[in-house]
Every structure is written in structure tokens, then in C-alpha cells.
mmCIF file of C-alpha atoms in Angstrom:
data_model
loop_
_atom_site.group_PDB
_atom_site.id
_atom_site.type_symbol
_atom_site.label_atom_id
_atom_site.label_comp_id
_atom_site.label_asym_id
_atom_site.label_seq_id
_atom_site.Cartn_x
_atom_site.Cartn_y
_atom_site.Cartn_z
ATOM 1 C CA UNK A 1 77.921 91.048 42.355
ATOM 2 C CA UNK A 2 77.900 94.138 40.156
ATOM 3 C CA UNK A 3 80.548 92.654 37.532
ATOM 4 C CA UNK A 4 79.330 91.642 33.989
ATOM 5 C CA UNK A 5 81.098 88.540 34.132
ATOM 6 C CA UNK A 6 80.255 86.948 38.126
ATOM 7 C CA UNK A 7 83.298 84.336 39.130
ATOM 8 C CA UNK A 8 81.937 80.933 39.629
ATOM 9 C CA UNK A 9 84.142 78.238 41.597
ATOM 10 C CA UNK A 10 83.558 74.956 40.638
ATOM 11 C CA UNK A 11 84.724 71.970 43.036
ATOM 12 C CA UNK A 12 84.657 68.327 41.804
ATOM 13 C CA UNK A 13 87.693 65.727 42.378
ATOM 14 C CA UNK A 14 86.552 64.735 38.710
ATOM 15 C CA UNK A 15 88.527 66.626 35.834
ATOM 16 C CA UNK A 16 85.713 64.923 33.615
ATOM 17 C CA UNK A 17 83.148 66.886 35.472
ATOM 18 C CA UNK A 18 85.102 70.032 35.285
ATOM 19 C CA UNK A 19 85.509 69.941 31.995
ATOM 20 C CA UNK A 20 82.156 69.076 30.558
ATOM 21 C CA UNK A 21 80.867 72.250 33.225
ATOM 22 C CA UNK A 22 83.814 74.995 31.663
ATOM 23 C CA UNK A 23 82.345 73.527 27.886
ATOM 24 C CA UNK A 24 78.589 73.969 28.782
ATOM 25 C CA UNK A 25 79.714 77.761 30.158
ATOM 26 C CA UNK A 26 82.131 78.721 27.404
ATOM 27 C CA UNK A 27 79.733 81.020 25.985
ATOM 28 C CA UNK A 28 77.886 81.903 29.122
ATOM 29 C CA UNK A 29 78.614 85.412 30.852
ATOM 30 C CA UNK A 30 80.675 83.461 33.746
ATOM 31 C CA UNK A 31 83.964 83.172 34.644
ATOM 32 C CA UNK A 32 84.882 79.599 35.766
ATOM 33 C CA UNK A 33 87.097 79.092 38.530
ATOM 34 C CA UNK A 34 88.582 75.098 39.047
ATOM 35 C CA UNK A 35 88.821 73.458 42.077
ATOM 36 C CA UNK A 36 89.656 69.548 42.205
ATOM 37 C CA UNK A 37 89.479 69.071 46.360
ATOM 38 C CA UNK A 38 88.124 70.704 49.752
ATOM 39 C CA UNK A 39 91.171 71.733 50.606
ATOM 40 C CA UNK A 40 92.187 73.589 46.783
ATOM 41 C CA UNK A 41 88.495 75.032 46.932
ATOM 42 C CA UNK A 42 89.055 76.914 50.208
ATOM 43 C CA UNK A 43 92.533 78.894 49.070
ATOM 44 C CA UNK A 44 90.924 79.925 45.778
ATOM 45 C CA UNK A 45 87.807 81.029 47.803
ATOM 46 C CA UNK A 46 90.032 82.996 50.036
ATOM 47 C CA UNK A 47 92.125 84.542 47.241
ATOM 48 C CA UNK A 48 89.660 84.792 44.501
ATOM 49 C CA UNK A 49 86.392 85.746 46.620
ATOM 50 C CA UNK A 50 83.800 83.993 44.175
ATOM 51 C CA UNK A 51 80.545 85.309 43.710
ATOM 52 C CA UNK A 52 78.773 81.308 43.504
ATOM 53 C CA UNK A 53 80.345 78.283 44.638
ATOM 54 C CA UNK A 54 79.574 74.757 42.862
ATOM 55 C CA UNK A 55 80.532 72.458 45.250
ATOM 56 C CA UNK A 56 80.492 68.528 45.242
ATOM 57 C CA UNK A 57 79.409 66.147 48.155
ATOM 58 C CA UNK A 58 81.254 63.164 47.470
ATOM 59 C CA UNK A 59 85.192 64.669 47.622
ATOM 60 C CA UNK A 60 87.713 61.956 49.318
ATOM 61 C CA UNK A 61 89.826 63.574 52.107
ATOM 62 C CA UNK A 62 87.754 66.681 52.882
ATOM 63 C CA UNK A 63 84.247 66.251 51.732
ATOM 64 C CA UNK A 64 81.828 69.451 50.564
ATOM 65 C CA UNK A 65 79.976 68.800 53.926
ATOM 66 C CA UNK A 66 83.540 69.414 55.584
ATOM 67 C CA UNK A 67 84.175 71.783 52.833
ATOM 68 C CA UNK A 68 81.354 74.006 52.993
ATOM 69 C CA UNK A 69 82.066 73.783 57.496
ATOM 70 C CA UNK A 70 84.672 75.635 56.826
ATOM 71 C CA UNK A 71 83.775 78.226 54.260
ATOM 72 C CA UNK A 72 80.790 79.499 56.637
ATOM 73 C CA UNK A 73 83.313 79.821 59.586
ATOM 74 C CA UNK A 74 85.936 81.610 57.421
ATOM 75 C CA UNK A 75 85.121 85.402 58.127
ATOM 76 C CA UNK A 76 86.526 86.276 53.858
ATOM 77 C CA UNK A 77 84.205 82.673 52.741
ATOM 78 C CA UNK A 78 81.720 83.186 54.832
ATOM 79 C CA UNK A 79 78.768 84.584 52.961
ATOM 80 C CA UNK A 80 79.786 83.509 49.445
ATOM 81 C CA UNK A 81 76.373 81.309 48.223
ATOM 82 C CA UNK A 82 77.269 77.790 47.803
ATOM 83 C CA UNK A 83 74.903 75.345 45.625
ATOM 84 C CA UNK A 84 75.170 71.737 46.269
ATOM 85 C CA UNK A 85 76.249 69.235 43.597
ATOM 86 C CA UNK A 86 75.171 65.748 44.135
ATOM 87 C CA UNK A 87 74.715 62.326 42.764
ATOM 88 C CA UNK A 88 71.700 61.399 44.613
ATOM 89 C CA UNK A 89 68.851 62.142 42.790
ATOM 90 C CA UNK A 90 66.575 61.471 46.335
ATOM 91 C CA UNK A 91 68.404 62.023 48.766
ATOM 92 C CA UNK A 92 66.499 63.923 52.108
ATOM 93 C CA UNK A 93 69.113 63.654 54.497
ATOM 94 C CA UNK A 94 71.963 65.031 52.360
ATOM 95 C CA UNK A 95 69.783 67.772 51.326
ATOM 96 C CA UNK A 96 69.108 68.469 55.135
ATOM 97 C CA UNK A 97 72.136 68.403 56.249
ATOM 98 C CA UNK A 98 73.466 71.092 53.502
ATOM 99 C CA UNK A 99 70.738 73.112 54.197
ATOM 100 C CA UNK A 100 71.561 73.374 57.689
ATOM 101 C CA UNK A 101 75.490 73.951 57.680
ATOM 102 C CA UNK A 102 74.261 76.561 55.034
ATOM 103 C CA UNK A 103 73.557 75.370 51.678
ATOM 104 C CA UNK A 104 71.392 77.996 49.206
ATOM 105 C CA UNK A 105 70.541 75.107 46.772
ATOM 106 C CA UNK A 106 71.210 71.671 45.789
ATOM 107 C CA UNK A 107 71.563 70.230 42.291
ATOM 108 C CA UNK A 108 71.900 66.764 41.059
ATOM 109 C CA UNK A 109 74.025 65.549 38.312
ATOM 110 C CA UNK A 110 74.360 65.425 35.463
ATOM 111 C CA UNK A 111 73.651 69.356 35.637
ATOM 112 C CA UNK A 112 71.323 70.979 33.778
ATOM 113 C CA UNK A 113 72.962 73.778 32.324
ATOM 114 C CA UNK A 114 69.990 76.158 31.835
ATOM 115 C CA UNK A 115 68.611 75.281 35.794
ATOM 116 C CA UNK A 116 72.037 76.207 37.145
ATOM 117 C CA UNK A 117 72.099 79.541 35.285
ATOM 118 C CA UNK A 118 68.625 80.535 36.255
ATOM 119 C CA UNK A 119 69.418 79.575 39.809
ATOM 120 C CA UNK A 120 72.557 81.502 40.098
ATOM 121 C CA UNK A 121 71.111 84.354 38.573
ATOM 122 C CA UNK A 122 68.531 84.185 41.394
ATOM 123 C CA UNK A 123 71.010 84.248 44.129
ATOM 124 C CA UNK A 124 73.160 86.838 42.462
ATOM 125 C CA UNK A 125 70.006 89.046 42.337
ATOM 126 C CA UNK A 126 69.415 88.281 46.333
ATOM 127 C CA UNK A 127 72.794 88.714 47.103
ATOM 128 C CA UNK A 128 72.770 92.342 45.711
ATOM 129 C CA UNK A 129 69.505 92.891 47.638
ATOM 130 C CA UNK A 130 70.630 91.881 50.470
ATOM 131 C CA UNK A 131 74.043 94.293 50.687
ATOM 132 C CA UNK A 132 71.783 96.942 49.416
ATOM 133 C CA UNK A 133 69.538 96.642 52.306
ATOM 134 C CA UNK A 134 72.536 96.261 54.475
ATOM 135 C CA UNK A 135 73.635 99.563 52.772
ATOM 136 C CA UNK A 136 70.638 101.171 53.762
ATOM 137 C CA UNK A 137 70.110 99.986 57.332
ATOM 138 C CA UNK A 138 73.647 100.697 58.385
ATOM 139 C CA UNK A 139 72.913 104.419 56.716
ATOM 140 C CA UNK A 140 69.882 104.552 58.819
ATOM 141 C CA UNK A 141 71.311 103.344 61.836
ATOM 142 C CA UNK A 142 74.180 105.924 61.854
ATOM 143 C CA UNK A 143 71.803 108.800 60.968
ATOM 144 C CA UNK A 144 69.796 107.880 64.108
ATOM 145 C CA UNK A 145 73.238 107.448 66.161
ATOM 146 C CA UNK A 146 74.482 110.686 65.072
ATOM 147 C CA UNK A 147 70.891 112.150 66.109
ATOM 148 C CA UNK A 148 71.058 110.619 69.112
ATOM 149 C CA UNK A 149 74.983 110.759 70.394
ATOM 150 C CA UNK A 150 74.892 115.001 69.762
ATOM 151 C CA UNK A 151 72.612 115.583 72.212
ATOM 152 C CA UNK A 152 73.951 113.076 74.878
ATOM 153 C CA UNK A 153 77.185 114.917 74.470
ATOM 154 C CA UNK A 154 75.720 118.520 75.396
ATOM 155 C CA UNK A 155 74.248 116.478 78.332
ATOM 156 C CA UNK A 156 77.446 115.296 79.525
ATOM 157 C CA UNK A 157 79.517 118.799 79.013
ATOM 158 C CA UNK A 158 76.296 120.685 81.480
ATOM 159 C CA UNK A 159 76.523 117.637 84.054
ATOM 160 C CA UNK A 160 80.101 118.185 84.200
ATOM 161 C CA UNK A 161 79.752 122.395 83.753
ATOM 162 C CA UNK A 162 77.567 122.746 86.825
ATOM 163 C CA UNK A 163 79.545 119.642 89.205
ATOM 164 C CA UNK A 164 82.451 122.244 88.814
ATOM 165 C CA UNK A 165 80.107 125.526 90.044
ATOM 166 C CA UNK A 166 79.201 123.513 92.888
ATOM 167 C CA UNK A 167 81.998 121.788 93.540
ATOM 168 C CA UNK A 168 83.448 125.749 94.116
ATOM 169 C CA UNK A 169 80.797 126.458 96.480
ATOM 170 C CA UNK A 170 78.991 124.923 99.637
ATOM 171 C CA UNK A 171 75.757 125.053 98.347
ATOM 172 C CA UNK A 172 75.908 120.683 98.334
ATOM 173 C CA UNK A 173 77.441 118.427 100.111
ATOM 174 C CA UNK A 174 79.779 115.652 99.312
ATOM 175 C CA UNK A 175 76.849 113.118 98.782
ATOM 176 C CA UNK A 176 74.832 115.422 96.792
ATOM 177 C CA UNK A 177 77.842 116.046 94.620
ATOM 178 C CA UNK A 178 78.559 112.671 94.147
ATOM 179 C CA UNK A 179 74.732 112.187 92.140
ATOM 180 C CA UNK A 180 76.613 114.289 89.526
ATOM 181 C CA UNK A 181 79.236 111.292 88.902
ATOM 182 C CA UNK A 182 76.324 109.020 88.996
ATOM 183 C CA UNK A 183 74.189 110.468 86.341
ATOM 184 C CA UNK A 184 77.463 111.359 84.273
ATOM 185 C CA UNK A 185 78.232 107.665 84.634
ATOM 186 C CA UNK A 186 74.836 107.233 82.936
ATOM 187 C CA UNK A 187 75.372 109.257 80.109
ATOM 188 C CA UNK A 188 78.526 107.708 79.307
ATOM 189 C CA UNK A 189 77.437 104.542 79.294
ATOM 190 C CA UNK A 190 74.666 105.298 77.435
ATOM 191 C CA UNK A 191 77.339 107.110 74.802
ATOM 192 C CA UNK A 192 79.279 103.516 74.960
ATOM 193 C CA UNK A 193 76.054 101.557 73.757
ATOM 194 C CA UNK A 194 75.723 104.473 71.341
ATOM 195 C CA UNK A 195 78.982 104.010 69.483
ATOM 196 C CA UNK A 196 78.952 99.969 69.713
ATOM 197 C CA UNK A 197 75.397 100.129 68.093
ATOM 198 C CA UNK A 198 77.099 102.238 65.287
ATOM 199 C CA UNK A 199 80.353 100.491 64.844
ATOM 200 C CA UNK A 200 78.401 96.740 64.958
ATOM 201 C CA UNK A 201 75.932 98.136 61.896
ATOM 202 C CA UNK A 202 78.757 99.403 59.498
ATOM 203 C CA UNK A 203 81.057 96.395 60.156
ATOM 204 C CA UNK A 204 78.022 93.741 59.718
ATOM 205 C CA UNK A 205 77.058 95.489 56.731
ATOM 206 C CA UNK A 206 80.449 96.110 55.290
ATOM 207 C CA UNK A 207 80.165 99.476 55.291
ATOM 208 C CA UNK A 208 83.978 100.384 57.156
ATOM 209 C CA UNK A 209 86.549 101.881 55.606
ATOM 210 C CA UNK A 210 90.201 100.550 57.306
ATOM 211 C CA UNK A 211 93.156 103.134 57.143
ATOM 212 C CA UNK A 212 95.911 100.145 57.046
ATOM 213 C CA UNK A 213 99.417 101.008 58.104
ATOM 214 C CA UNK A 214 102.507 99.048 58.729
ATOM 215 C CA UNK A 215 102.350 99.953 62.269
ATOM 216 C CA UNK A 216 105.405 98.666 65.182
ATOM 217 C CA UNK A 217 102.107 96.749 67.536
ATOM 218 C CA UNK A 218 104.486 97.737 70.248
ATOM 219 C CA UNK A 219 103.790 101.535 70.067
ATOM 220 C CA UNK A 220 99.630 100.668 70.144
ATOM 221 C CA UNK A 221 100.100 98.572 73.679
ATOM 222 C CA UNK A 222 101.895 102.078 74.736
ATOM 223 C CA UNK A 223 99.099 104.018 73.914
ATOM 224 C CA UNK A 224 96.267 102.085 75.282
ATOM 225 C CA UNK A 225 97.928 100.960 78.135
ATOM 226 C CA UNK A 226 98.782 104.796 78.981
ATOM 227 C CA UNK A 227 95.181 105.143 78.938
ATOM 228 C CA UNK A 228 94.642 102.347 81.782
ATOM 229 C CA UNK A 229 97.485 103.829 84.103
ATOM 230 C CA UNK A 230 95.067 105.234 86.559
ATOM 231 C CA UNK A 231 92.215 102.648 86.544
ATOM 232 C CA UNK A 232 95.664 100.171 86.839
ATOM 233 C CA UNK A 233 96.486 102.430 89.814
ATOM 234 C CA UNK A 234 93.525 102.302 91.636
ATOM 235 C CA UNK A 235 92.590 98.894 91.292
ATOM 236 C CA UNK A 236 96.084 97.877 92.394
ATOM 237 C CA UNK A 237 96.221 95.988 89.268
ATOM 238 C CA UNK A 238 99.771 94.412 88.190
ATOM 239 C CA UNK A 239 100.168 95.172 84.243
ATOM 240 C CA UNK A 240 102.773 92.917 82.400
ATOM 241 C CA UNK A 241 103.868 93.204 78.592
ATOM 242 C CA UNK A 242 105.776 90.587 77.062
ATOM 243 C CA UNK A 243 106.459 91.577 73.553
ATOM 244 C CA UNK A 244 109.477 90.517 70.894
ATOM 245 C CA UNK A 245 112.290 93.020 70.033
ATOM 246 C CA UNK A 246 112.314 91.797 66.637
ATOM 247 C CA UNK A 247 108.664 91.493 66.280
ATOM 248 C CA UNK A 248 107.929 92.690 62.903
ATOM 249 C CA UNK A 249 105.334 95.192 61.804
ATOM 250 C CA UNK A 250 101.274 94.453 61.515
ATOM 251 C CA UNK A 251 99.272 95.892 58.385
ATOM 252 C CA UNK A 252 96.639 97.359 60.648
ATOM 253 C CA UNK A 253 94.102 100.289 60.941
ATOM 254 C CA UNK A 254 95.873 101.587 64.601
ATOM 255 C CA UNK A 255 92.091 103.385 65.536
ATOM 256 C CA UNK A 256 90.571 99.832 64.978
ATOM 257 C CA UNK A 257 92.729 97.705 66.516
ATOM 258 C CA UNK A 258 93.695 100.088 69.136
ATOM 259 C CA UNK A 259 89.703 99.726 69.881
ATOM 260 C CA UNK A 260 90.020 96.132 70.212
ATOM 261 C CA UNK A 261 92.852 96.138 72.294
ATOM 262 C CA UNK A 262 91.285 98.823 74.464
ATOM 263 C CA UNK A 263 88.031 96.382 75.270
ATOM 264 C CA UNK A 264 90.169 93.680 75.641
ATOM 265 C CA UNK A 265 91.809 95.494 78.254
ATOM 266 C CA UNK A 266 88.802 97.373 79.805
ATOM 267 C CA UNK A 267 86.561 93.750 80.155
ATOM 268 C CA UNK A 268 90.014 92.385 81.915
ATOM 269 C CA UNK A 269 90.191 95.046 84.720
ATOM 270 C CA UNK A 270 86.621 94.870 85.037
ATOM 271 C CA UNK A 271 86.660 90.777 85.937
ATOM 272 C CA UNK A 272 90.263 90.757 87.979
ATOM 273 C CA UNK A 273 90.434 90.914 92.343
ATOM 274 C CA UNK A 274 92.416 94.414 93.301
ATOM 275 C CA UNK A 275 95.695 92.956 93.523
ATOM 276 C CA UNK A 276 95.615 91.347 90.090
ATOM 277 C CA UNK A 277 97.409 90.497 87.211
ATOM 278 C CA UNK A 278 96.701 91.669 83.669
ATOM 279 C CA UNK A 279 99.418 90.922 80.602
ATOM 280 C CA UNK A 280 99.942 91.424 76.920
ATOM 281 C CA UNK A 281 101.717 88.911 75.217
ATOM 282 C CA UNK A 282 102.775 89.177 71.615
ATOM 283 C CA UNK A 283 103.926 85.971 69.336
ATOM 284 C CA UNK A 284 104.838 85.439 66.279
ATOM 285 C CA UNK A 285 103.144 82.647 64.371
ATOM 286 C CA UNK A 286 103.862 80.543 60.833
ATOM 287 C CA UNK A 287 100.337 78.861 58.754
ATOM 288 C CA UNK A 288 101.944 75.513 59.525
ATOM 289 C CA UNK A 289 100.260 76.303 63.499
ATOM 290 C CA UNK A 290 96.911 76.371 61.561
ATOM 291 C CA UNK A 291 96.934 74.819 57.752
ATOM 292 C CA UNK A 292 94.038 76.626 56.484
ATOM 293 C CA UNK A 293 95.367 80.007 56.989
ATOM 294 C CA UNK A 294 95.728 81.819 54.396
ATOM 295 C CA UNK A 295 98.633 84.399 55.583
ATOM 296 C CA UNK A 296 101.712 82.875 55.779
ATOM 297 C CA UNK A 297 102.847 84.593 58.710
ATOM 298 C CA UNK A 298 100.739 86.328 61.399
ATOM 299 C CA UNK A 299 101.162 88.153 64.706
ATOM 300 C CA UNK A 300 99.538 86.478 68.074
ATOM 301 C CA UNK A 301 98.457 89.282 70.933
ATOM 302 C CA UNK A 302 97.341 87.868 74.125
ATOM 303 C CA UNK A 303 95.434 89.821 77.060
ATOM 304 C CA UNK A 304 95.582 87.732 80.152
ATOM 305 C CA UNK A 305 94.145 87.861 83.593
ATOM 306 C CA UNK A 306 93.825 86.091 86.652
ATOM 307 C CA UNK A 307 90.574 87.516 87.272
ATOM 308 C CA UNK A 308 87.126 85.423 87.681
ATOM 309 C CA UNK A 309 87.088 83.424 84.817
ATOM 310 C CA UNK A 310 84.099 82.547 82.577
ATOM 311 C CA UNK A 311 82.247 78.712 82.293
ATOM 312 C CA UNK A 312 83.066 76.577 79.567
ATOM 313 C CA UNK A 313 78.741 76.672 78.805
ATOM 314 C CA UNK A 314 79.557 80.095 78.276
ATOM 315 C CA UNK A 315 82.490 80.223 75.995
ATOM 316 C CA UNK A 316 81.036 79.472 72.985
ATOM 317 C CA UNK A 317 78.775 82.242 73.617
ATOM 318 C CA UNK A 318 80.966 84.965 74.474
ATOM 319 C CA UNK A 319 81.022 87.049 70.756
ATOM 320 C CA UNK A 320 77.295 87.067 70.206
ATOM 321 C CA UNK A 321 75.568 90.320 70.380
ATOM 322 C CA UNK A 322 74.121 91.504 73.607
ATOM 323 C CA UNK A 323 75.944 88.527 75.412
ATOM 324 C CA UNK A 324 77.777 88.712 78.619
ATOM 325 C CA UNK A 325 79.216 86.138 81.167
ATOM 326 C CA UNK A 326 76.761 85.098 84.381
ATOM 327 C CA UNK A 327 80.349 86.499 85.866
ATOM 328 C CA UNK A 328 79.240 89.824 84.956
ATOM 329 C CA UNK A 329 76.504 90.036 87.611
ATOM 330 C CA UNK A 330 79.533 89.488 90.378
ATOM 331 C CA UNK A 331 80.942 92.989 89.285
ATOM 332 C CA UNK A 332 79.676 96.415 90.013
ATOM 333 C CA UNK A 333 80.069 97.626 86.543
ATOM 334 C CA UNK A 334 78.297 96.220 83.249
ATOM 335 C CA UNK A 335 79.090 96.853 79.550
ATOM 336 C CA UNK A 336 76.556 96.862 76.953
ATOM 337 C CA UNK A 337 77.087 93.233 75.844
ATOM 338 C CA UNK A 338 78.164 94.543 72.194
ATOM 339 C CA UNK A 339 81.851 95.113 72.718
ATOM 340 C CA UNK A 340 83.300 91.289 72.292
ATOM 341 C CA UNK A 341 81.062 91.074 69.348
ATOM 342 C CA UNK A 342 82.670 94.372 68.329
ATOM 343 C CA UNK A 343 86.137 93.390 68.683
ATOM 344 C CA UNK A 344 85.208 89.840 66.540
ATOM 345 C CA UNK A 345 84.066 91.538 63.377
ATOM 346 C CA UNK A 346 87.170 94.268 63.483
ATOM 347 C CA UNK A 347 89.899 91.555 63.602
ATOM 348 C CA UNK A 348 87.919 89.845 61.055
ATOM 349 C CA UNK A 349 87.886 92.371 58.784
ATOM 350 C CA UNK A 350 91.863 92.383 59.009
ATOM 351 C CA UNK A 351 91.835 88.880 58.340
ATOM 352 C CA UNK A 352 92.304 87.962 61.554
ATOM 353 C CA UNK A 353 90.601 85.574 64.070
ATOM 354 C CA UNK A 354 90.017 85.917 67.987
ATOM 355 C CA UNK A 355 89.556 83.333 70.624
ATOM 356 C CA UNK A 356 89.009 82.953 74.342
ATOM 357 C CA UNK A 357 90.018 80.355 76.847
ATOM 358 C CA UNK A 358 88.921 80.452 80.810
ATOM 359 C CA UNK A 359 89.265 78.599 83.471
ATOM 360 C CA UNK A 360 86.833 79.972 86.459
ATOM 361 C CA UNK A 361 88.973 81.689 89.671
ATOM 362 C CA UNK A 362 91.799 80.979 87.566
ATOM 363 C CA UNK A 363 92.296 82.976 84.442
ATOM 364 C CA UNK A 364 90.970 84.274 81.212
ATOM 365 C CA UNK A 365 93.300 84.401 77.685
ATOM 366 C CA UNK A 366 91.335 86.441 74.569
ATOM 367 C CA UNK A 367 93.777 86.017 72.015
ATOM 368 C CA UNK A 368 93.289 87.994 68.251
ATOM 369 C CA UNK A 369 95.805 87.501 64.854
ATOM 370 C CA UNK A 370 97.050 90.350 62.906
ATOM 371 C CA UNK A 371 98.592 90.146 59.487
ATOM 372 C CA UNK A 372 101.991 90.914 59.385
ATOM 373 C CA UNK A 373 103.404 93.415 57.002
ATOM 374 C CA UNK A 374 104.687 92.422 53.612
#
């Protein structure tokens, strides 16, 4: 938003219309991007990252309704401002409609040069607000974390100082000892909600630095799982990898996707019978699978369990903030509702996207994409 000369991607299956737009902005501080279809207009919006998108309504094959669908669900299109072009000059419906699947504005031709400028000024200046408040809230928010998560730590380290006094002595008994575990139990979860509070503000305001490595994924299920071996253990829990020798490597920040990987795993023992089966499963996928991917090649990782399952009402559901299956109340232990919503935005901001698929008493699939490396 900061550059001198903002990119503006215009969309119209008319080369007419193109042209007579790039003549009226010649001279304008702008740099015009073309676009003649839907489909064109998303790969330049994911390799070019506009700051405005002129889009037209009336497109054969993919239309800017379609069009502008699948910009908003696009985590790298998503919040790019999109102005309407139309024909109609009265039009409520249309206008409704674009509003709704996220529209800023809507213009009718022929354009008015001078109107579109003012207009896309306007939403340039907005759009800079807006990451600058983002800026500041996510500052704010981790300035209050930090205040809060020091102090929670000493609290842990003097629970866990005086369990091990008592624990060599006979001053309590077994039950009384066990009130330590409880109230350390507390204070961890409390430190979970903590750090998912902090990570959700930097990543929805942007404000996350990745570390990205070519990284064998092979060597991260390792780790994590290593980390699981006792809970595995002790829930009696059957733990399955199924991974490619030749997989190739991902372009990944390891702490980030190692985090994903580890709530993945940690909401799959949670919701799986003692006795159960959890697996990782590792594919690799081509953008012929899914068209309007950008990468041409991407890794698939799979965590799978046979565990409770989740309702298809729910599914939809699943990544929002502070969300968490009606399953969850069948289970002893609860999570803070922020980690799915967690894991979403991370893989997103490696270009990736994550799914689920359940089937209640059966099984539960939460599969993420990773770029591979070039």
C-alpha cells in the first residue's frame, strides 16, 4: 500500500475495455495489470498480489461473481479490495449480491476515470489503516501476553518446587498431593490459551516472521511424534506413519509447522477410545488434483484417527475461533478452542490449505498442503 505507484488488476473479457482503461491511466500514478477472464485474473492475483482489483460481472466461463468466490477464499487473494465493474446502471440485486460475497464498491460503465481514482485512493488509505491498526493491536496483545505468561511461569516452577518437598516427606497424603497436578494442570492450560491468544494476533495481523527451510517432513513427524511416545503409551494408542522414501523436501518454517502437526496430533489422542489408532500419511500431489493452485507441486500430510468423529453440522465450523466439536464435552480434557484456528492461518501463510473430513464413531482425516522445495 506504501508504494508510489499501487498495482491495479484490471479484469474484462473485452480487450476494447482494457485498452481504453490502460489509455485513461497512462499518466496516472498506477500500474495496470491485464486480465481478460476469471480464471487469468486469479493467477496474476496470486503472483502479482495487487493492491485494487477492477473486476467485471459479465465474464463467460467464470463470471466476477465466481471470480471474486474465489479470491475471498484464497488465503494470498483474500483481502485484496475488489471494485465491481458493471453494465447495469440500476441494478439492486447485482449490487447485493457483490456486496455480500465481499465487494468494496461497484462502478458502472463506461468508467469515470476521475470517480475510480478518488475511490481507490479511498480504499488504499483504509487499507493502510487497517494493517496499521492490526500493527498496533497485535503489539498490544503480545505486550499484555508477555505480561501475563511471566508470571504464570514462576507459578508453575513453585507448584512444581514444593510437590517435590512434599512428595519427599509424609507431611500429605497421596490425595492431597495429587491437588498439586490439578492446579499445575490449571496453569498450563491457562499458559496454552496464553500462547494461542498470541500466535492467533500476529498471524491475523500479519505480523509473523517464517524461518523457511528445505526441511526432509520425515525428520518433523520424528520429532513430534517422540514427543507423544508416552501419552501414546498410556492411552494404548496404536501410532502408524506412512510416508514416501522419495518424498521430496517442503519449504517450511519446522517451529511452525511442527506446531501444527503437534495439535493435529494432540486433538487426535484427545478424541480416540484407549486401544486406538492414530496415523500420518504423507502424499505427494500435482495442481492438476486442484486447477487453481498455484504451486505446481505440493506435499499432502494426513493425521487420522478412529476416534469419535465430529457431525457434518459441525464441520464447516471446525477452524473458527473459540470453536470446538459438541464431541468435546464426551472427553475429560478441553482445549481452548483456538488451536484449529491456529493451525489454519500457519499453513496458510505457507501457502498451504487444511481440511477435515469425519464420519461420527468412525474416523476423523485433517489433512494440510506444504509447498515443496524448488
Amino acid at each position: 500500500m506504501e508504494d508510489k505507484n499501487p498495482k491495479i488488476l484490471v479484469v474484462d473479457d473485452t480487450a476494447d475495455n482494457l485498452d481504453l482503461l490502460e489509455f485513461a491511466l497512462k499518466r496516472k500514478p498506477f500500474t495496470m495489470l491485464r486480465a481478460s477472464s476469471g480464471k487469468e485474473c486469479l493467477q496474476i492475483a496470486r503472483r502479482e498480489r495487487p493492491d485494487i482489483i477492477l473486476l467485471d460481472v459479465q465474464m463467460p466461463e467464470m463470471d466476477g461473481y465466481e471470480t471474486l468466490e474465489r479470491l475471498r477464499k484464497e488465503p494470498t487473494t483474500s483481502n485484496i479490495p475488489v471494485i465491481f465493474l458493471t453494465a447495469q446502471r440500476k441494478d439492486p440485486k447485482s449490487i447485493e449480491k457483490g456486496l455480500e460475497l465481499g465487494a468494496e464498491e461497484f462502478l458502472t460503465k463506461p468508467i469515470d476515470t476521475e470517480e475510480l481514482l478518488v475511490r481507490t485512493r479511498m480504499l488504499l488509505k483504509v487499507r493502510k489503516l487497517e494493517k496499521e491498526l492490526d500493527r498496533t493491536k497485535a503489539d498490544f496483545m503480545a505486550m499484555l501476553v508477555h505480561d501475563l505468561r511471566s508470571p504464570l511461569s514462576g507459578i508453575k516452577s513453585v507448584i512444581e518446587y514444593f510437590k517435590e518437598i512434599f512428595q519427599q516427606s509424609t507431611l500429605l497424603n497421596p490425595d492431597q498431593l495429587s491437588l498439586f497436578d490439578t492446579v499445575n494442570d490449571s496453569a498450563a492450560r491457562m499458559l496454552a490459551l496464553i500462547n494461542d491468544i498470541l500466535d492467533l494476533s500476529k498471524l491475523e495481523s500479519g505480523n509473523i516472521n517464517l524461518d523457511k527451510q528445505d526441511i526432509d517432513f520425515s525428520l518433523i513427524i520424528e520429532m513430534i511424534s517422540r514427543d507423544f511416545r508416552i501419552q501414546f503409551k498410556k492411552k494404548e494408542v496404536n501410532f502408524e506413519t506412512e510416508v514416501p522414501s522419495d518424498l521430496p523436501k517442503v519449504h517450511i518454517d519446522i517451529n511452525k509447522i511442527g506446531q501444527v502437526l503437534t495439535n493435529l496430533l494432540g486433538n487426535a489422542l484427545k478424541f480416540v477410545n484407549n486401544g486406538g489408532t492414530i496415523k500420518i500419511t504423507v502424499t505427494l500431489e500435482t495442481a492438476s488434483v486442484h486447477d487453481d493452485h498455484f504451486t505446481p507441486e505440493y506435499v499432502v500430510v494426513s493425521v487420522i484417527d478412529n476416534g469419535v468423529g465430529i457431525s457434518k453440522e459441525e464441520l464447516p465450523l471446525i477452524f473458527d475461533r473459540y470453536k470446538q466439536a459438541s464431541s468435546a464435552k464426551k472427553i475429560r480434557q478441553q482445549g481452548t478452542g483456538l488451536g484449529l484456528a491456529v493451525c489454519k492461518l500457519l499453513v496458510e501463510a505457507h501457502g498451504g490449505k487444511i481440511t477435515v473430513e469425519s464420519e461420527v464413531g468412525q474416523r476423523t482425516i485433517f489433512s494440510f498442503t506444504l509447498p515443496i522445495a524448488k
